[in-house]
Amino acid sequence: MLRRICRDCGREMVKELTPEGPRFTCQSDDEHRHYDELDMEPCCPVCGEQLEFCAKCAQGFFCNCCKMMVSSKKIEWKAHPQES
């Protein structure tokens, strides 16, 4: 999944809709800053394994290792390994 990460602090950018179009601001200080788009994977905060998106029972993420649903607020996002 592509995530927008602030170049200054490393936190995720928040999308807000304005009359001029979408605008991205930093989570830490609500300032418009430069960001990088990184391909990242959702990982379990308990075991670190990659999560699976589950849309059957509820929309959310499921850890096959821990056998539990993981809140989107608790997900650890890790950079996707680059393929050579």
Short mmCIF file of the C-alpha atoms (twelve columns), coordinates in Angstrom:
data_MODEL
# 
_entry.id   MODEL 
# 
loop_
_atom_site.group_PDB 
_atom_site.id 
_atom_site.type_symbol 
_atom_site.label_atom_id 
_atom_site.label_alt_id 
_atom_site.label_comp_id 
_atom_site.label_asym_id 
_atom_site.label_seq_id 
_atom_site.Cartn_x 
_atom_site.Cartn_y 
_atom_site.Cartn_z 
_atom_site.pdbx_PDB_model_num 
ATOM 1  C CA . MET A 1  0.000   0.000   0.000  1 
ATOM 2  C CA . LEU A 2  1.270   3.446   -0.812 1 
ATOM 3  C CA . ARG A 3  1.697   5.664   2.242  1 
ATOM 4  C CA . ARG A 4  2.632   9.348   2.255  1 
ATOM 5  C CA . ILE A 5  5.436   9.965   4.769  1 
ATOM 6  C CA . CYS A 6  6.651   13.426  5.861  1 
ATOM 7  C CA . ARG A 7  10.276  14.073  4.873  1 
ATOM 8  C CA . ASP A 8  10.886  16.157  8.018  1 
ATOM 9  C CA . CYS A 9  9.535   13.986  10.845 1 
ATOM 10 C CA . GLY A 10 8.752   10.579  9.272  1 
ATOM 11 C CA . ARG A 11 5.075   10.560  10.310 1 
ATOM 12 C CA . GLU A 12 2.208   9.838   7.958  1 
ATOM 13 C CA . MET A 13 0.518   12.666  6.096  1 
ATOM 14 C CA . VAL A 14 -3.228  13.296  6.474  1 
ATOM 15 C CA . LYS A 15 -5.391  13.944  3.417  1 
ATOM 16 C CA . GLU A 16 -7.841  16.822  3.575  1 
ATOM 17 C CA . LEU A 17 -10.168 17.929  0.813  1 
ATOM 18 C CA . THR A 18 -10.178 21.627  -0.093 1 
ATOM 19 C CA . PRO A 19 -11.987 23.546  -2.859 1 
ATOM 20 C CA . GLU A 20 -8.668  23.556  -4.764 1 
ATOM 21 C CA . GLY A 21 -8.354  19.769  -4.486 1 
ATOM 22 C CA . PRO A 22 -6.754  17.314  -2.046 1 
ATOM 23 C CA . ARG A 23 -4.061  18.640  0.280  1 
ATOM 24 C CA . PHE A 24 -1.749  16.633  2.527  1 
ATOM 25 C CA . THR A 25 -0.651  17.868  5.937  1 
ATOM 26 C CA . CYS A 26 1.728   16.384  8.497  1 
ATOM 27 C CA . GLN A 27 0.119   14.561  11.467 1 
ATOM 28 C CA . SER A 28 2.579   16.077  13.929 1 
ATOM 29 C CA . ASP A 29 1.930   19.786  13.316 1 
ATOM 30 C CA . ASP A 30 -0.793  20.140  10.621 1 
ATOM 31 C CA . GLU A 31 1.656   21.874  8.272  1 
ATOM 32 C CA . HIS A 32 1.805   21.324  4.524  1 
ATOM 33 C CA . ARG A 33 5.210   19.707  3.929  1 
ATOM 34 C CA . HIS A 34 7.028   17.712  1.292  1 
ATOM 35 C CA . TYR A 35 6.457   13.972  1.489  1 
ATOM 36 C CA . ASP A 36 7.588   10.727  -0.084 1 
ATOM 37 C CA . GLU A 37 5.227   8.008   -1.280 1 
ATOM 38 C CA . LEU A 38 6.485   4.661   -0.028 1 
ATOM 39 C CA . ASP A 39 5.183   1.162   -0.696 1 
ATOM 40 C CA . MET A 40 4.579   -0.205  2.804  1 
ATOM 41 C CA . GLU A 41 3.134   -3.391  4.292  1 
ATOM 42 C CA . PRO A 42 0.775   -3.571  7.284  1 
ATOM 43 C CA . CYS A 43 2.348   -5.661  10.083 1 
ATOM 44 C CA . CYS A 44 1.082   -7.033  13.393 1 
ATOM 45 C CA . PRO A 45 2.140   -4.987  16.448 1 
ATOM 46 C CA . VAL A 46 2.434   -8.223  18.508 1 
ATOM 47 C CA . CYS A 47 4.376   -10.666 16.300 1 
ATOM 48 C CA . GLY A 48 5.529   -8.466  13.401 1 
ATOM 49 C CA . GLU A 49 4.063   -10.714 10.680 1 
ATOM 50 C CA . GLN A 50 2.394   -9.200  7.625  1 
ATOM 51 C CA . LEU A 51 -1.354  -8.660  8.035  1 
ATOM 52 C CA . GLU A 52 -4.069  -9.738  5.630  1 
ATOM 53 C CA . PHE A 53 -6.878  -7.367  4.674  1 
ATOM 54 C CA . CYS A 54 -10.166 -8.986  5.679  1 
ATOM 55 C CA . ALA A 55 -13.470 -7.867  4.170  1 
ATOM 56 C CA . LYS A 56 -15.620 -10.946 4.903  1 
ATOM 57 C CA . CYS A 57 -16.609 -10.478 8.540  1 
ATOM 58 C CA . ALA A 58 -15.617 -6.853  8.987  1 
ATOM 59 C CA . GLN A 59 -13.390 -4.467  7.135  1 
ATOM 60 C CA . GLY A 60 -10.054 -4.592  8.852  1 
ATOM 61 C CA . PHE A 61 -6.765  -6.415  9.128  1 
ATOM 62 C CA . PHE A 62 -6.230  -9.976  10.361 1 
ATOM 63 C CA . CYS A 63 -3.052  -11.606 11.686 1 
ATOM 64 C CA . ASN A 64 -2.829  -15.252 10.628 1 
ATOM 65 C CA . CYS A 65 -0.069  -15.916 13.170 1 
ATOM 66 C CA . CYS A 66 -1.893  -14.500 16.236 1 
ATOM 67 C CA . LYS A 67 -5.367  -15.411 14.875 1 
ATOM 68 C CA . MET A 68 -6.857  -11.994 15.707 1 
ATOM 69 C CA . MET A 69 -8.178  -8.827  14.123 1 
ATOM 70 C CA . VAL A 70 -5.865  -5.809  14.410 1 
ATOM 71 C CA . SER A 71 -7.152  -2.255  14.705 1 
ATOM 72 C CA . SER A 72 -5.978  0.039   11.912 1 
ATOM 73 C CA . LYS A 73 -4.730  2.428   14.624 1 
ATOM 74 C CA . LYS A 74 -2.353  -0.229  16.001 1 
ATOM 75 C CA . ILE A 75 -0.860  -1.418  12.706 1 
ATOM 76 C CA . GLU A 76 2.893   -1.089  12.299 1 
ATOM 77 C CA . TRP A 77 3.739   -0.026  8.757  1 
ATOM 78 C CA . LYS A 78 7.040   -1.372  7.415  1 
ATOM 79 C CA . ALA A 79 8.708   -0.484  4.130  1 
ATOM 80 C CA . HIS A 80 8.073   -3.034  1.408  1 
ATOM 81 C CA . PRO A 81 11.301  -4.895  0.545  1 
ATOM 82 C CA . GLN A 82 12.702  -3.727  -2.793 1 
ATOM 83 C CA . GLU A 83 12.887  -6.381  -5.506 1 
ATOM 84 C CA . SER A 84 16.017  -6.452  -7.636 1 
# 
